Every structure is written in structure tokens, then in C-alpha cells.
């Protein structure tokens, strides 16, 4: 399948599955444990029916909006995704370029392959940086300062990963960074030559934000172990204040699923919160993000800007979330598939597909602007 004949995100997923080694494709695809929440994210979105409205003049449609006060061409942002540089060499840089060309924010993960500085040097505009809080607070402070020095325009603090939910396939596949030299991996990689070339040409083969900044961690495998043992289970609302003190810029809290937590988050002075269950990768058995969104919107929607993520694979999905109270959606796997399939062009394609689908769905629900979306377009 060539880029020209790609019609939907599912097509990109098929191509990515052929091109990306199993361990990294599965890493992107998986949810935690029995994957109930992963499935619920999609099933609950698909259950929401849209009202078909006719004979409304929709000749002018407006997809532009603002996200945390900054203009955006679409109500979309690229979610932070670890190890993008293992889906395609220099994956973080390519995804960031595609997002910036489309006029939407890109979020660089703490667990990226290209470092903050690598991406800042390679792209023209500011991007967002996502922070995982680790036990080493000195390192945290340094990381926040590096994001500031790189002129990142927002800090996205992920709050739903104090401990890591297990994804079975990562264990079965022996998923390590860089890939472990096992016979099955060698055979698999040998059948993915374009991937291998892109990775060899890429700037880095390990966690760019951590390597060289963590003493005694020159050896890559121990770096991965260090990372797993470093996520901080003591993280609390007090730390959010601590981070606010270190980061004068815009702050986004990512990974809120509960109304009580949303009420507390709304009082932190953050610019937005992301209603999210980490794409079904953390608490298996948690509700879908879309089922949590209306309650959170009702409780705090007038106090704090809401972003949404979890299961968005079509523009219709984005429309559903916008109608139920989100101002914008983060997309995760949808663009990861594009990256694995066709690099930067694939990410651009993923964004374009979602934008076109959203545009048509808006027209057919009688909507002229993404900013006027509300529950009236949901079929009861
Ligand atoms: C492969 C993968 C890696 C991820 N890595 C991170 C990460 O490093 N930091 C983070 O805050 N969220 C991470 N997430 C969660 C995403 O930011 C986002 O919440 C999720 O992908 C949204 O669901 P979707 O993939 O169904 O769109 C990751 C998700 C995936 C699929």
C-alpha cells in the first residue's frame, strides 16, 4: 500500500505492522493486563451516535481553535509517546515537524529517543515537553530547566504513572532499548530493512533525555532498569506545587479520570487537564476516557480547559469528544502508526485524515465551527 492509497488510520496501522519490528509495534499497540480499558476506549466512543442534521448552510467550516490560549489550526495535539525513535529513526523530530506543519502542538515524551535539545535544534517552533516525575529530584529540576532552555511552550505533567502497568507483550517480546540481540529479534529485524536503515541513520539508539545525564548509567540495559525503578510512587499534589515553582510557563496535567481529582486539578492553576487513562496502558478496569469526560466537563469545565485522549482513531471520534466537553484531543497511536508506516509523511497523513474526517462529520451534523460544538450534536 502506498501513501496515496491510504484512506484511514487503520490502513496506516496495517502498513506499520509490516514495517516495524514486532517488539515495537506491539509496544505501541498494547494495553495493560487484560486490556479491558484499552478496548473500552474504542467501544465507548463507537457507541456514541451523532445526530445527522440536514439543510444547514455549512459551506464555511472552521476547524481552527485555541489550545491553552495559543492558536491551533485543528483541535488536535500529538500526545507524548515514548520511544518514537524506535518506530522510525529520529521519530520525535519527524513527528514534531509534521505537527508543526499542520499547525498543532507536538508533545515530546520524557522517554523519547531524541533528546529535548536534539528536537529543539531540528525544528522551527516551540513544542511541549512531557514530564514523568522520578525519584531523583535533582535530575527532575535539571530536566525542567532543559525544557525551559529549549523554549518549550508548555510542560505536560503526566500524573497517572506512579507505578508502571504491565503490558504482557513487552515481556514476551523481550522489549528493550535498543533491541535485545535474540534470534527471534534478528530474524524479525532482517525482514524490516527500511526500518533498520532508518534506525541506523537516526541520531540515537537509547533514551536521549536520560543518557549522559544520569551518573553511572553509561550502560544501556542498566539505564532501562534505572528508569523502571525511578518512577516515583510518592508523587502527590504537593509535588505539583513544587513543579509549578520551577516552571513559570504553562502547565498541563495529563491523566485525570476522576471527578474528585479533576476538582483538585482545577485549583492548581494549571492551564488545562487531559482526561486520559494513558491509552488503556495503566489501570486495567478503569472506565474509558470518553465515559469519564462528560462528568468531568460538568464538574470543572467552566474552570479549566479540558483536553481528551484515548481511542481517537477517526475525526468522528474527535467530534464526539469535542461535543462532550473537550476543547481539543490528543492523539496517540493514530500518529504512531503513521510514523511507523511512512515516517514524517505518515504522521502528516494521519493528521490530515483526522482533519478531513472531522470536517465532513462537522458538515453532516450541521456544525460550522469546532468552537461551537456541544452535546446538541449527540443523538440521545
Ligand atoms: C506507545 C505509547 C507510548 C506512550 N508513552 C507515553 C509517555 O511517554 N508519556 C505519557 O504521558 N503518555 C504516554 N503514552 C500515552 C499517550 O500519551 C496517550 O495518553 C494515549 O496514547 C492516548 O490513547 P490513544 O493511543 O488511543 O490515542 C503512550 C502511549 C503509547 C501508545
Tab-separated table of C-alpha atoms and ligand atoms in Angstrom:
chain	number	residue	atom	x	y	z
A	1	UNK	CA	0.000	0.000	0.000
A	2	UNK	CA	1.458	3.383	-0.976
A	3	UNK	CA	0.827	6.646	0.814
A	4	UNK	CA	-1.534	7.676	-1.999
A	5	UNK	CA	-3.920	4.795	-1.413
A	6	UNK	CA	-4.120	5.204	2.362
A	7	UNK	CA	-7.721	6.015	3.241
A	8	UNK	CA	-7.866	5.832	7.035
A	9	UNK	CA	-5.811	5.338	10.204
A	10	UNK	CA	-6.466	1.593	10.040
A	11	UNK	CA	-4.599	1.495	6.694
A	12	UNK	CA	-1.597	3.173	8.331
A	13	UNK	CA	-1.770	0.599	11.105
A	14	UNK	CA	-1.588	-2.254	8.578
A	15	UNK	CA	1.470	-0.775	6.889
A	16	UNK	CA	3.161	-0.074	10.242
A	17	UNK	CA	2.604	-3.675	11.277
A	18	UNK	CA	4.508	-4.828	8.205
A	19	UNK	CA	7.345	-2.325	8.542
A	20	UNK	CA	8.061	-2.047	12.279
A	21	UNK	CA	9.655	-4.923	14.229
A	22	UNK	CA	7.192	-6.864	16.293
A	23	UNK	CA	8.524	-5.756	19.693
A	24	UNK	CA	7.999	-2.052	18.903
A	25	UNK	CA	4.724	-2.455	17.023
A	26	UNK	CA	3.295	-4.475	19.923
A	27	UNK	CA	4.671	-1.931	22.413
A	28	UNK	CA	2.634	0.785	20.676
A	29	UNK	CA	-0.460	-1.311	20.214
A	30	UNK	CA	-0.827	-2.845	23.650
A	31	UNK	CA	-2.839	-2.002	26.717
A	32	UNK	CA	-2.082	-3.217	30.224
A	33	UNK	CA	-3.036	-6.635	31.614
A	34	UNK	CA	-6.259	-7.994	30.046
A	35	UNK	CA	-6.695	-4.779	28.010
A	36	UNK	CA	-10.275	-4.119	29.155
A	37	UNK	CA	-9.752	-0.389	29.404
A	38	UNK	CA	-7.924	-0.301	26.078
A	39	UNK	CA	-10.959	-1.919	24.417
A	40	UNK	CA	-13.449	0.213	26.371
A	41	UNK	CA	-11.821	3.382	24.999
A	42	UNK	CA	-12.765	2.365	21.457
A	43	UNK	CA	-16.063	0.620	22.198
A	44	UNK	CA	-17.483	3.515	24.200
A	45	UNK	CA	-16.522	6.032	21.536
A	46	UNK	CA	-18.216	3.957	18.839
A	47	UNK	CA	-21.357	3.636	20.942
A	48	UNK	CA	-21.912	7.409	20.868
A	49	UNK	CA	-24.140	8.212	17.914
A	50	UNK	CA	-24.064	11.548	16.146
A	51	UNK	CA	-27.141	13.491	15.086
A	52	UNK	CA	-27.442	13.754	11.335
A	53	UNK	CA	-28.710	17.271	10.559
A	54	UNK	CA	-29.722	18.474	7.112
A	55	UNK	CA	-30.321	21.674	5.201
A	56	UNK	CA	-27.986	23.788	7.292
A	57	UNK	CA	-25.658	26.026	5.279
A	58	UNK	CA	-22.277	24.531	6.116
A	59	UNK	CA	-20.389	25.971	3.152
A	60	UNK	CA	-17.929	27.703	5.510
A	61	UNK	CA	-16.447	25.463	8.148
A	62	UNK	CA	-13.895	26.468	10.745
A	63	UNK	CA	-11.545	23.923	12.280
A	64	UNK	CA	-9.178	26.402	13.883
A	65	UNK	CA	-9.268	26.987	17.599
A	66	UNK	CA	-7.020	27.825	20.514
A	67	UNK	CA	-5.335	25.307	22.782
A	68	UNK	CA	-4.202	26.683	26.165
A	69	UNK	CA	-4.592	30.130	24.658
A	70	UNK	CA	-2.387	29.530	21.606
A	71	UNK	CA	-3.836	29.410	18.098
A	72	UNK	CA	-4.078	25.925	16.584
A	73	UNK	CA	-5.136	25.006	13.036
A	74	UNK	CA	-7.007	21.977	14.330
A	75	UNK	CA	-8.410	20.942	17.725
A	76	UNK	CA	-5.725	18.249	17.910
A	77	UNK	CA	-2.325	17.770	19.536
A	78	UNK	CA	0.176	14.918	19.285
A	79	UNK	CA	0.291	13.058	22.610
A	80	UNK	CA	3.592	12.241	24.302
A	81	UNK	CA	4.692	8.775	23.204
A	82	UNK	CA	7.844	7.100	24.482
A	83	UNK	CA	10.379	5.561	22.086
A	84	UNK	CA	9.076	7.233	18.913
A	85	UNK	CA	12.625	6.974	17.635
A	86	UNK	CA	12.231	3.177	17.682
A	87	UNK	CA	9.164	3.301	15.405
A	88	UNK	CA	11.291	5.164	12.845
A	89	UNK	CA	14.768	6.681	13.111
A	90	UNK	CA	14.596	10.241	14.524
A	91	UNK	CA	10.866	9.650	15.030
A	92	UNK	CA	10.480	12.503	17.525
A	93	UNK	CA	11.908	15.052	15.105
A	94	UNK	CA	9.785	13.792	12.212
A	95	UNK	CA	6.559	13.778	14.224
A	96	UNK	CA	7.282	17.243	15.581
A	97	UNK	CA	7.896	18.606	12.076
A	98	UNK	CA	4.642	17.096	10.805
A	99	UNK	CA	2.688	18.553	13.733
A	100	UNK	CA	4.216	21.997	13.263
A	101	UNK	CA	3.494	21.938	9.533
A	102	UNK	CA	-0.135	21.134	10.378
A	103	UNK	CA	-0.243	23.945	12.946
A	104	UNK	CA	-0.821	21.784	16.022
A	105	UNK	CA	1.247	21.094	19.169
A	106	UNK	CA	3.670	18.187	19.467
A	107	UNK	CA	4.480	16.780	22.903
A	108	UNK	CA	7.937	15.274	23.443
A	109	UNK	CA	7.973	12.419	25.980
A	110	UNK	CA	10.498	12.182	28.811
A	111	UNK	CA	11.101	8.669	27.444
A	112	UNK	CA	11.996	9.841	23.961
A	113	UNK	CA	14.944	8.634	21.912
A	114	UNK	CA	15.882	12.094	20.531
A	115	UNK	CA	16.596	14.462	23.408
A	116	UNK	CA	14.894	17.803	24.089
A	117	UNK	CA	17.946	19.536	22.612
A	118	UNK	CA	18.016	17.302	19.502
A	119	UNK	CA	14.397	18.172	18.710
A	120	UNK	CA	14.791	21.875	19.534
A	121	UNK	CA	17.738	22.101	17.157
A	122	UNK	CA	15.906	20.324	14.334
A	123	UNK	CA	12.540	22.101	14.332
A	124	UNK	CA	11.475	25.673	13.782
A	125	UNK	CA	8.969	26.327	16.536
A	126	UNK	CA	8.444	25.560	20.227
A	127	UNK	CA	6.971	22.217	21.264
A	128	UNK	CA	5.567	20.840	24.503
A	129	UNK	CA	7.580	18.691	26.897
A	130	UNK	CA	6.030	15.867	28.923
A	131	UNK	CA	7.446	15.168	32.352
A	132	UNK	CA	7.450	11.919	34.294
A	133	UNK	CA	8.394	12.598	37.869
A	134	UNK	CA	11.238	10.382	39.032
A	135	UNK	CA	12.754	9.891	42.443
A	136	UNK	CA	15.893	11.871	41.618
A	137	UNK	CA	14.566	15.396	42.161
A	138	UNK	CA	17.877	16.960	41.159
A	139	UNK	CA	17.523	15.296	37.782
A	140	UNK	CA	13.890	16.469	37.591
A	141	UNK	CA	14.931	20.028	38.248
A	142	UNK	CA	17.606	19.772	35.547
A	143	UNK	CA	15.111	18.297	33.078
A	144	UNK	CA	12.630	21.125	33.679
A	145	UNK	CA	15.441	23.648	33.211
A	146	UNK	CA	16.436	21.953	29.955
A	147	UNK	CA	12.827	22.206	28.725
A	148	UNK	CA	12.902	25.902	29.604
A	149	UNK	CA	16.244	26.443	27.854
A	150	UNK	CA	14.843	24.704	24.747
A	151	UNK	CA	11.911	27.184	24.849
A	152	UNK	CA	9.264	24.519	25.266
A	153	UNK	CA	5.897	26.268	25.278
A	154	UNK	CA	4.173	24.008	27.833
A	155	UNK	CA	5.052	21.370	30.381
A	156	UNK	CA	2.753	18.343	30.352
A	157	UNK	CA	2.940	16.643	33.730
A	158	UNK	CA	1.792	13.037	33.495
A	159	UNK	CA	0.147	12.034	36.763
A	160	UNK	CA	-1.149	8.533	36.035
A	161	UNK	CA	2.135	6.619	36.037
A	162	UNK	CA	3.408	6.439	39.598
A	163	UNK	CA	3.878	2.738	39.040
A	164	UNK	CA	4.007	1.046	35.673
A	165	UNK	CA	1.059	-1.065	34.435
A	166	UNK	CA	2.311	-4.290	32.896
A	167	UNK	CA	1.949	-4.887	29.198
A	168	UNK	CA	2.339	-8.613	28.716
A	169	UNK	CA	3.691	-8.441	25.179
A	170	UNK	CA	6.670	-6.314	26.249
A	171	UNK	CA	7.780	-9.152	28.499
A	172	UNK	CA	7.108	-11.855	25.919
A	173	UNK	CA	8.908	-9.911	23.200
A	174	UNK	CA	11.855	-9.066	25.436
A	175	UNK	CA	11.269	-5.399	24.589
A	176	UNK	CA	14.426	-3.476	25.429
A	177	UNK	CA	16.045	-0.307	24.178
A	178	UNK	CA	17.970	-0.845	21.994
A	179	UNK	CA	16.515	-4.205	20.861
A	180	UNK	CA	17.905	-7.248	22.611
A	181	UNK	CA	20.028	-9.484	20.411
A	182	UNK	CA	17.844	-12.600	20.391
A	183	UNK	CA	17.429	-14.931	17.458
A	184	UNK	CA	13.719	-14.093	17.045
A	185	UNK	CA	14.505	-10.351	17.036
A	186	UNK	CA	17.294	-10.755	14.497
A	187	UNK	CA	15.055	-12.694	12.114
A	188	UNK	CA	12.265	-10.149	12.569
A	189	UNK	CA	14.535	-7.124	12.015
A	190	UNK	CA	16.141	-8.765	8.975
A	191	UNK	CA	12.687	-8.736	7.354
A	192	UNK	CA	12.251	-4.976	8.035
A	193	UNK	CA	15.183	-3.433	6.120
A	194	UNK	CA	13.750	0.079	5.709
A	195	UNK	CA	13.199	0.272	9.465
A	196	UNK	CA	16.744	-0.947	10.155
A	197	UNK	CA	18.239	1.663	7.795
A	198	UNK	CA	16.225	4.497	9.370
A	199	UNK	CA	17.286	3.444	12.874
A	200	UNK	CA	20.945	3.147	11.889
A	201	UNK	CA	20.820	6.641	10.402
A	202	UNK	CA	18.997	8.055	13.444
A	203	UNK	CA	20.840	10.283	15.892
A	204	UNK	CA	20.404	7.998	18.879
A	205	UNK	CA	19.607	4.462	19.913
A	206	UNK	CA	18.663	4.993	23.526
A	207	UNK	CA	16.753	7.366	25.851
A	208	UNK	CA	18.108	10.737	24.745
A	209	UNK	CA	16.888	12.748	27.724
A	210	UNK	CA	18.457	10.426	30.256
A	211	UNK	CA	21.684	9.144	28.700
A	212	UNK	CA	24.714	11.154	29.707
A	213	UNK	CA	22.713	12.969	32.387
A	214	UNK	CA	22.473	10.164	34.873
A	215	UNK	CA	25.709	9.233	36.607
A	216	UNK	CA	26.823	5.602	36.433
A	217	UNK	CA	24.298	4.828	33.721
A	218	UNK	CA	26.540	4.545	30.694
A	219	UNK	CA	25.420	1.012	30.068
A	220	UNK	CA	22.126	0.951	28.203
A	221	UNK	CA	20.458	-2.013	29.838
A	222	UNK	CA	21.032	-0.662	33.292
A	223	UNK	CA	19.660	2.650	32.082
A	224	UNK	CA	16.365	0.906	31.271
A	225	UNK	CA	16.372	-0.773	34.669
A	226	UNK	CA	17.128	2.531	36.328
A	227	UNK	CA	14.180	4.095	34.555
A	228	UNK	CA	11.751	1.406	35.721
A	229	UNK	CA	12.911	1.767	39.290
A	230	UNK	CA	12.856	5.559	39.121
A	231	UNK	CA	9.152	6.323	38.606
A	232	UNK	CA	8.163	7.880	41.875
A	233	UNK	CA	5.242	6.363	43.822
A	234	UNK	CA	5.383	9.161	46.406
A	235	UNK	CA	4.235	11.741	43.834
A	236	UNK	CA	1.447	13.873	45.336
A	237	UNK	CA	-0.410	17.147	44.815
A	238	UNK	CA	2.377	18.873	46.797
A	239	UNK	CA	4.790	17.960	44.017
A	240	UNK	CA	2.536	19.722	41.535
A	241	UNK	CA	3.131	22.902	43.567
A	242	UNK	CA	6.875	22.174	43.580
A	243	UNK	CA	6.854	21.823	39.800
A	244	UNK	CA	4.801	24.998	39.406
A	245	UNK	CA	7.529	26.750	41.367
A	246	UNK	CA	10.192	25.527	38.944
A	247	UNK	CA	8.203	26.044	35.741
A	248	UNK	CA	6.821	29.537	35.245
A	249	UNK	CA	5.245	28.632	31.895
A	250	UNK	CA	2.015	26.854	31.015
A	251	UNK	CA	1.353	23.577	32.788
A	252	UNK	CA	-0.959	20.758	31.658
A	253	UNK	CA	-1.922	17.875	33.966
A	254	UNK	CA	-2.308	14.658	31.982
A	255	UNK	CA	-4.041	11.529	33.193
A	256	UNK	CA	-7.108	12.684	35.140
A	257	UNK	CA	-10.089	10.330	35.043
A	258	UNK	CA	-11.955	11.012	38.259
A	259	UNK	CA	-14.199	13.964	39.146
A	260	UNK	CA	-12.634	14.436	42.591
A	261	UNK	CA	-9.152	14.575	41.072
A	262	UNK	CA	-10.385	16.938	38.378
A	263	UNK	CA	-11.697	19.338	41.042
A	264	UNK	CA	-8.309	19.353	42.764
A	265	UNK	CA	-6.511	19.741	39.431
A	266	UNK	CA	-8.685	22.736	38.545
A	267	UNK	CA	-7.396	24.543	41.640
A	268	UNK	CA	-3.696	24.093	40.839
A	269	UNK	CA	-3.560	26.954	38.376
A	270	UNK	CA	-2.769	24.571	35.505
A	271	UNK	CA	-3.767	25.758	32.029
A	272	UNK	CA	-5.515	22.505	31.140
A	273	UNK	CA	-6.037	18.939	32.190
A	274	UNK	CA	-6.102	15.904	29.936
A	275	UNK	CA	-8.910	13.436	30.604
A	276	UNK	CA	-6.943	10.264	29.961
A	277	UNK	CA	-6.290	6.703	31.106
A	278	UNK	CA	-2.943	6.601	29.303
A	279	UNK	CA	-4.496	4.891	26.305
A	280	UNK	CA	-5.561	1.908	28.436
A	281	UNK	CA	-1.951	1.220	29.409
A	282	UNK	CA	-2.173	1.766	33.168
A	283	UNK	CA	-5.165	0.804	35.391
A	284	UNK	CA	-6.883	-2.063	33.620
A	285	UNK	CA	-10.547	-1.951	34.627
A	286	UNK	CA	-10.654	1.856	34.719
A	287	UNK	CA	-13.507	3.469	32.773
A	288	UNK	CA	-12.982	4.566	29.204
A	289	UNK	CA	-11.808	8.149	28.820
A	290	UNK	CA	-14.911	9.109	26.845
A	291	UNK	CA	-17.240	7.840	29.598
A	292	UNK	CA	-15.341	9.950	32.156
A	293	UNK	CA	-15.324	13.122	30.059
A	294	UNK	CA	-18.942	14.380	30.467
A	295	UNK	CA	-18.812	14.115	34.276
A	296	UNK	CA	-15.506	15.961	34.432
A	297	UNK	CA	-16.762	18.581	31.993
A	298	UNK	CA	-19.804	19.159	34.138
A	299	UNK	CA	-17.749	19.453	37.325
A	300	UNK	CA	-14.845	21.655	36.164
A	301	UNK	CA	-15.404	22.534	32.502
A	302	UNK	CA	-16.060	26.166	33.350
A	303	UNK	CA	-12.900	26.438	35.494
A	304	UNK	CA	-10.205	24.741	33.440
A	305	UNK	CA	-9.636	23.861	29.790
A	306	UNK	CA	-10.189	20.191	29.019
A	307	UNK	CA	-8.225	18.069	26.630
A	308	UNK	CA	-9.149	14.477	25.881
A	309	UNK	CA	-7.325	11.347	24.797
A	310	UNK	CA	-7.898	7.630	24.498
A	311	UNK	CA	-9.052	5.729	21.446
A	312	UNK	CA	-9.273	8.546	18.890
A	313	UNK	CA	-8.854	6.856	15.507
A	314	UNK	CA	-11.214	8.946	13.377
A	315	UNK	CA	-12.330	12.525	13.011
A	316	UNK	CA	-15.767	11.380	14.158
A	317	UNK	CA	-14.166	10.265	17.444
A	318	UNK	CA	-12.608	13.694	17.879
A	319	UNK	CA	-16.011	15.264	17.165
A	320	UNK	CA	-17.605	13.105	19.882
A	321	UNK	CA	-15.049	14.238	22.464
A	322	UNK	CA	-15.358	17.898	21.475
A	323	UNK	CA	-19.150	17.661	21.742
A	324	UNK	CA	-18.868	16.184	25.229
A	325	UNK	CA	-16.737	18.994	26.636
A	326	UNK	CA	-13.151	18.740	25.384
A	327	UNK	CA	-11.635	21.746	23.666
A	328	UNK	CA	-9.079	19.568	21.895
A	329	UNK	CA	-7.953	15.956	21.579
A	330	UNK	CA	-4.538	14.427	21.964
A	331	UNK	CA	-3.890	11.618	19.556
A	332	UNK	CA	-1.503	8.787	20.369
A	333	UNK	CA	-1.462	5.554	18.402
A	334	UNK	CA	-3.134	7.138	15.363
A	335	UNK	CA	0.019	9.087	14.550
A	336	UNK	CA	2.414	6.395	15.810
A	337	UNK	CA	1.057	4.118	13.071
A	338	UNK	CA	1.657	6.871	10.530
A	339	UNK	CA	5.236	7.283	11.736
A	340	UNK	CA	5.984	3.569	11.599
A	341	UNK	CA	4.398	3.292	8.162
A	342	UNK	CA	5.860	6.308	6.323
A	343	UNK	CA	7.922	8.476	8.686
A	344	UNK	CA	7.166	12.200	8.640
A	345	UNK	CA	4.795	11.889	5.675
A	346	UNK	CA	2.885	9.206	7.521
A	347	UNK	CA	2.377	11.448	10.560
A	348	UNK	CA	1.256	14.263	8.247
A	349	UNK	CA	-1.134	11.807	6.601
A	350	UNK	CA	-2.578	10.722	9.951
A	351	UNK	CA	-3.254	14.329	10.942
A	352	UNK	CA	-4.728	15.114	7.526
A	353	UNK	CA	-7.028	12.065	7.612
A	354	UNK	CA	-8.366	13.022	11.036
A	355	UNK	CA	-8.837	16.646	9.951
A	356	UNK	CA	-10.762	15.672	6.806
A	357	UNK	CA	-12.962	13.232	8.657
A	358	UNK	CA	-13.665	15.818	11.326
A	359	UNK	CA	-14.518	18.379	8.675
A	360	UNK	CA	-17.022	16.106	6.910
A	361	UNK	CA	-18.563	14.948	10.185
A	362	UNK	CA	-18.989	18.583	11.225
A	363	UNK	CA	-20.757	19.389	7.975
A	364	UNK	CA	-23.113	16.420	8.286
A	365	UNK	CA	-24.015	17.324	11.859
A	366	UNK	CA	-24.780	20.881	10.748
A	367	UNK	CA	-21.771	22.357	12.589
A	368	UNK	CA	-19.863	25.356	11.240
A	369	UNK	CA	-17.114	25.734	13.810
A	370	UNK	CA	-15.320	23.389	16.197
A	371	UNK	CA	-15.687	26.095	18.815
A	372	UNK	CA	-19.477	25.889	18.809
A	373	UNK	CA	-19.620	22.122	19.351
A	374	UNK	CA	-21.668	20.823	22.234
A	375	UNK	CA	-23.974	17.984	23.237
A	376	UNK	CA	-26.634	19.055	20.773
A	377	UNK	CA	-24.879	17.059	18.052
A	378	UNK	CA	-25.077	13.834	20.082
A	379	UNK	CA	-28.035	11.593	19.294
A	380	UNK	CA	-29.771	10.757	22.611
B	1	LIG	C1	3.453	3.562	22.654
B	1	LIG	C2	2.938	4.554	23.649
B	1	LIG	C3	3.832	5.221	24.471
B	1	LIG	C4	3.360	6.190	25.361
B	1	LIG	N1	4.273	6.893	26.096
B	1	LIG	C5	3.815	7.893	26.892
B	1	LIG	C6	4.742	8.727	27.574
B	1	LIG	O1	5.952	8.573	27.443
B	1	LIG	N2	4.228	9.709	28.355
B	1	LIG	C7	2.882	9.917	28.500
B	1	LIG	O2	2.468	10.809	29.228
B	1	LIG	N3	1.990	9.153	27.849
B	1	LIG	C8	2.428	8.152	27.043
B	1	LIG	N4	1.518	7.411	26.346
B	1	LIG	C9	0.079	7.731	26.430
B	1	LIG	C10	-0.309	8.736	25.349
B	1	LIG	O3	0.242	9.994	25.632
B	1	LIG	C11	-1.843	8.899	25.245
B	1	LIG	O4	-2.372	9.160	26.511
B	1	LIG	C12	-2.525	7.674	24.637
B	1	LIG	O5	-1.747	7.119	23.612
B	1	LIG	C13	-3.895	8.061	24.084
B	1	LIG	O6	-4.568	6.966	23.578
B	1	LIG	P1	-4.584	6.556	22.035
B	1	LIG	O7	-3.253	5.934	21.745
B	1	LIG	O8	-5.692	5.572	21.972
B	1	LIG	O9	-4.820	7.806	21.215
B	1	LIG	C14	1.968	6.447	25.448
B	1	LIG	C15	1.081	5.765	24.622
B	1	LIG	C16	1.549	4.829	23.715
B	1	LIG	C17	0.562	4.143	22.807
